[in-house]
Protein backbone atom coordinates (compact mmCIF):
# COMPACT_ATOMS: atom_id res chain seq x y z
CA UNK A 1 0.00 0.00 0.00
CA UNK A 2 2.84 2.36 0.89
CA UNK A 3 4.48 1.69 -2.51
CA UNK A 4 1.30 2.60 -4.43
CA UNK A 5 0.98 5.84 -2.47
CA UNK A 6 4.61 6.71 -3.15
CA UNK A 7 4.13 6.01 -6.85
CA UNK A 8 0.96 8.15 -6.98
CA UNK A 9 2.71 11.03 -5.23
CA UNK A 10 5.65 10.78 -7.65
CA UNK A 11 3.28 10.92 -10.65
CA UNK A 12 1.43 13.92 -9.22
CA UNK A 13 4.71 15.71 -8.49
CA UNK A 14 5.91 15.12 -12.06
CA UNK A 15 2.69 16.45 -13.61
CA UNK A 16 2.85 19.56 -11.46
CA UNK A 17 6.04 20.53 -13.35
CA UNK A 18 4.14 21.02 -16.64
CA UNK A 19 3.55 24.76 -17.12
CA UNK A 20 -0.12 25.78 -17.33
CA UNK A 21 0.49 27.72 -20.55
CA UNK A 22 1.36 24.49 -22.38
CA UNK A 23 -2.34 23.57 -22.38
CA UNK A 24 -3.83 26.91 -23.40
CA UNK A 25 -5.26 27.07 -26.94
CA UNK A 26 -3.51 29.38 -29.41
CA UNK A 27 -4.89 32.89 -29.74
CA UNK A 28 -7.50 33.23 -32.48
CA UNK A 29 -6.86 36.19 -34.78
CA UNK A 30 -9.74 38.62 -35.12
CA UNK A 31 -11.77 37.90 -38.25
CA UNK A 32 -11.20 40.09 -41.25
CA UNK A 33 -14.15 42.05 -42.58
CA UNK A 34 -16.56 40.41 -45.02
CA UNK A 35 -16.69 41.70 -48.59
CA UNK A 36 -20.25 42.99 -48.16
CA UNK A 37 -19.08 45.15 -45.24
CA UNK A 38 -16.26 46.83 -47.17
CA UNK A 39 -16.92 50.19 -48.78
CA UNK A 40 -16.20 50.00 -52.52
CA UNK A 41 -13.02 51.86 -53.49
CA UNK A 42 -13.54 55.22 -55.20
CA UNK A 43 -11.80 54.06 -58.39
CA UNK A 44 -13.53 50.64 -58.45
CA UNK A 45 -10.12 48.95 -58.96
CA UNK A 46 -10.30 46.47 -56.07
CA UNK A 47 -12.46 43.57 -57.21
CA UNK A 48 -10.62 41.03 -55.08
CA UNK A 49 -8.97 41.16 -51.70
CA UNK A 50 -6.59 38.67 -50.09
CA UNK A 51 -6.19 38.87 -46.30
CA UNK A 52 -3.61 36.68 -44.52
CA UNK A 53 -5.19 35.07 -41.44
CA UNK A 54 -2.18 33.24 -40.03
CA UNK A 55 0.60 30.72 -40.49
CA UNK A 56 0.76 27.53 -38.46
CA UNK A 57 3.96 25.65 -39.25
CA UNK A 58 3.79 24.65 -42.92
CA UNK A 59 0.14 25.72 -43.23
CA UNK A 60 -0.96 29.21 -44.32
CA UNK A 61 -4.55 30.40 -43.97
CA UNK A 62 -5.94 33.34 -45.93
CA UNK A 63 -9.25 34.86 -46.89
CA UNK A 64 -10.05 35.62 -50.54
CA UNK A 65 -12.94 37.93 -51.30
CA UNK A 66 -14.19 38.44 -54.88
CA UNK A 67 -16.86 40.89 -55.98
CA UNK A 68 -19.72 39.63 -58.15
CA UNK A 69 -18.63 39.20 -61.78
CA UNK A 70 -14.93 38.91 -60.90
CA UNK A 71 -12.99 36.02 -62.42
CA UNK A 72 -9.54 34.67 -61.67
CA UNK A 73 -7.96 32.89 -64.66
CA UNK A 74 -6.53 29.39 -64.37
CA UNK A 75 -3.54 29.19 -62.03
CA UNK A 76 -1.99 26.65 -59.66
CA UNK A 77 -0.37 26.56 -56.25
CA UNK A 78 2.63 24.43 -55.29
CA UNK A 79 0.89 23.44 -52.03
CA UNK A 80 -2.13 21.26 -51.27
CA UNK A 81 -5.10 23.65 -50.93
CA UNK A 82 -8.43 23.39 -49.15
CA UNK A 83 -11.03 25.97 -50.20
CA UNK A 84 -13.95 26.66 -47.85
CA UNK A 85 -16.80 28.76 -49.26
CA UNK A 86 -17.84 31.10 -46.45
CA UNK A 87 -20.47 33.06 -48.40
CA UNK A 88 -21.72 33.64 -51.93
CA UNK A 89 -22.05 31.68 -55.15
CA UNK A 90 -19.79 31.12 -58.12
CA UNK A 91 -17.99 28.45 -60.08
CA UNK A 92 -14.64 26.74 -59.74
CA UNK A 93 -12.89 25.37 -62.80
CA UNK A 94 -10.73 22.23 -62.70
CA UNK A 95 -9.17 21.36 -66.09
CA UNK A 96 -12.14 21.23 -68.46
CA UNK A 97 -14.83 20.80 -65.76
CA UNK A 98 -16.72 23.31 -63.62
CA UNK A 99 -18.01 22.94 -60.05
CA UNK A 100 -20.79 25.21 -58.77
CA UNK A 101 -19.79 26.95 -55.52
CA UNK A 102 -22.18 27.51 -52.64
CA UNK A 103 -21.94 28.41 -48.96
CA UNK A 104 -20.25 25.88 -46.61
CA UNK A 105 -18.76 23.87 -49.46
CA UNK A 106 -15.22 22.50 -49.15
CA UNK A 107 -12.97 21.78 -52.16
CA UNK A 108 -9.59 20.06 -52.24
CA UNK A 109 -6.78 20.63 -54.75
CA UNK A 110 -3.64 18.57 -55.08
CA UNK A 111 -0.31 20.43 -55.35
CA UNK A 112 0.09 21.97 -58.82
CA UNK A 113 -3.53 21.37 -59.86
CA UNK A 114 -4.74 24.14 -62.20
CA UNK A 115 -7.97 25.89 -61.23
CA UNK A 116 -9.95 29.07 -61.88
CA UNK A 117 -12.69 30.94 -59.99
CA UNK A 118 -15.65 33.08 -61.08
CA UNK A 119 -17.89 34.92 -58.63
CA UNK A 120 -21.60 35.07 -59.52
CA UNK A 121 -22.35 36.98 -56.30
CA UNK A 122 -19.88 38.50 -53.83
CA UNK A 123 -17.80 35.46 -52.90
CA UNK A 124 -15.93 34.95 -49.63
CA UNK A 125 -13.46 32.03 -49.52
CA UNK A 126 -11.12 30.66 -46.86
CA UNK A 127 -7.94 29.16 -48.35
CA UNK A 128 -5.84 26.68 -46.37
CA UNK A 129 -2.49 26.11 -48.11
CA UNK A 130 -0.54 23.11 -46.78
CA UNK A 131 3.10 22.94 -47.84
CA UNK A 132 3.82 19.22 -47.58
CA UNK A 133 7.45 19.69 -48.68
CA UNK A 134 8.25 21.36 -45.34
CA UNK A 135 5.77 19.38 -43.14
CA UNK A 136 6.99 16.97 -40.51
Coordinates of C-alpha atoms in Angstrom, one line a residue:
X1 CA 0.0 0.0 0.0
X2 CA 2.8 2.4 0.9
X3 CA 4.5 1.7 -2.5
X4 CA 1.3 2.6 -4.4
X5 CA 1.0 5.8 -2.5
X6 CA 4.6 6.7 -3.1
X7 CA 4.1 6.0 -6.9
X8 CA 1.0 8.2 -7.0
X9 CA 2.7 11.0 -5.2
X10 CA 5.6 10.8 -7.6
X11 CA 3.3 10.9 -10.7
X12 CA 1.4 13.9 -9.2
X13 CA 4.7 15.7 -8.5
X14 CA 5.9 15.1 -12.1
X15 CA 2.7 16.5 -13.6
X16 CA 2.8 19.6 -11.5
X17 CA 6.0 20.5 -13.3
X18 CA 4.1 21.0 -16.6
X19 CA 3.5 24.8 -17.1
X20 CA -0.1 25.8 -17.3
X21 CA 0.5 27.7 -20.5
X22 CA 1.4 24.5 -22.4
X23 CA -2.3 23.6 -22.4
X24 CA -3.8 26.9 -23.4
X25 CA -5.3 27.1 -26.9
X26 CA -3.5 29.4 -29.4
X27 CA -4.9 32.9 -29.7
X28 CA -7.5 33.2 -32.5
X29 CA -6.9 36.2 -34.8
X30 CA -9.7 38.6 -35.1
X31 CA -11.8 37.9 -38.2
X32 CA -11.2 40.1 -41.3
X33 CA -14.1 42.1 -42.6
X34 CA -16.6 40.4 -45.0
X35 CA -16.7 41.7 -48.6
X36 CA -20.2 43.0 -48.2
X37 CA -19.1 45.2 -45.2
X38 CA -16.3 46.8 -47.2
X39 CA -16.9 50.2 -48.8
X40 CA -16.2 50.0 -52.5
X41 CA -13.0 51.9 -53.5
X42 CA -13.5 55.2 -55.2
X43 CA -11.8 54.1 -58.4
X44 CA -13.5 50.6 -58.4
X45 CA -10.1 48.9 -59.0
X46 CA -10.3 46.5 -56.1
X47 CA -12.5 43.6 -57.2
X48 CA -10.6 41.0 -55.1
X49 CA -9.0 41.2 -51.7
X50 CA -6.6 38.7 -50.1
X51 CA -6.2 38.9 -46.3
X52 CA -3.6 36.7 -44.5
X53 CA -5.2 35.1 -41.4
X54 CA -2.2 33.2 -40.0
X55 CA 0.6 30.7 -40.5
X56 CA 0.8 27.5 -38.5
X57 CA 4.0 25.6 -39.2
X58 CA 3.8 24.6 -42.9
X59 CA 0.1 25.7 -43.2
X60 CA -1.0 29.2 -44.3
X61 CA -4.6 30.4 -44.0
X62 CA -5.9 33.3 -45.9
X63 CA -9.3 34.9 -46.9
X64 CA -10.0 35.6 -50.5
X65 CA -12.9 37.9 -51.3
X66 CA -14.2 38.4 -54.9
X67 CA -16.9 40.9 -56.0
X68 CA -19.7 39.6 -58.2
X69 CA -18.6 39.2 -61.8
X70 CA -14.9 38.9 -60.9
X71 CA -13.0 36.0 -62.4
X72 CA -9.5 34.7 -61.7
X73 CA -8.0 32.9 -64.7
X74 CA -6.5 29.4 -64.4
X75 CA -3.5 29.2 -62.0
X76 CA -2.0 26.7 -59.7
X77 CA -0.4 26.6 -56.2
X78 CA 2.6 24.4 -55.3
X79 CA 0.9 23.4 -52.0
X80 CA -2.1 21.3 -51.3
X81 CA -5.1 23.6 -50.9
X82 CA -8.4 23.4 -49.1
X83 CA -11.0 26.0 -50.2
X84 CA -13.9 26.7 -47.8
X85 CA -16.8 28.8 -49.3
X86 CA -17.8 31.1 -46.5
X87 CA -20.5 33.1 -48.4
X88 CA -21.7 33.6 -51.9
X89 CA -22.0 31.7 -55.2
X90 CA -19.8 31.1 -58.1
X91 CA -18.0 28.5 -60.1
X92 CA -14.6 26.7 -59.7
X93 CA -12.9 25.4 -62.8
X94 CA -10.7 22.2 -62.7
X95 CA -9.2 21.4 -66.1
X96 CA -12.1 21.2 -68.5
X97 CA -14.8 20.8 -65.8
X98 CA -16.7 23.3 -63.6
X99 CA -18.0 22.9 -60.1
X100 CA -20.8 25.2 -58.8
X101 CA -19.8 27.0 -55.5
X102 CA -22.2 27.5 -52.6
X103 CA -21.9 28.4 -49.0
X104 CA -20.3 25.9 -46.6
X105 CA -18.8 23.9 -49.5
X106 CA -15.2 22.5 -49.2
X107 CA -13.0 21.8 -52.2
X108 CA -9.6 20.1 -52.2
X109 CA -6.8 20.6 -54.7
X110 CA -3.6 18.6 -55.1
X111 CA -0.3 20.4 -55.4
X112 CA 0.1 22.0 -58.8
X113 CA -3.5 21.4 -59.9
X114 CA -4.7 24.1 -62.2
X115 CA -8.0 25.9 -61.2
X116 CA -10.0 29.1 -61.9
X117 CA -12.7 30.9 -60.0
X118 CA -15.6 33.1 -61.1
X119 CA -17.9 34.9 -58.6
X120 CA -21.6 35.1 -59.5
X121 CA -22.3 37.0 -56.3
X122 CA -19.9 38.5 -53.8
X123 CA -17.8 35.5 -52.9
X124 CA -15.9 35.0 -49.6
X125 CA -13.5 32.0 -49.5
X126 CA -11.1 30.7 -46.9
X127 CA -7.9 29.2 -48.3
X128 CA -5.8 26.7 -46.4
X129 CA -2.5 26.1 -48.1
X130 CA -0.5 23.1 -46.8
X131 CA 3.1 22.9 -47.8
X132 CA 3.8 19.2 -47.6
X133 CA 7.5 19.7 -48.7
X134 CA 8.2 21.4 -45.3
X135 CA 5.8 19.4 -43.1
X136 CA 7.0 17.0 -40.5

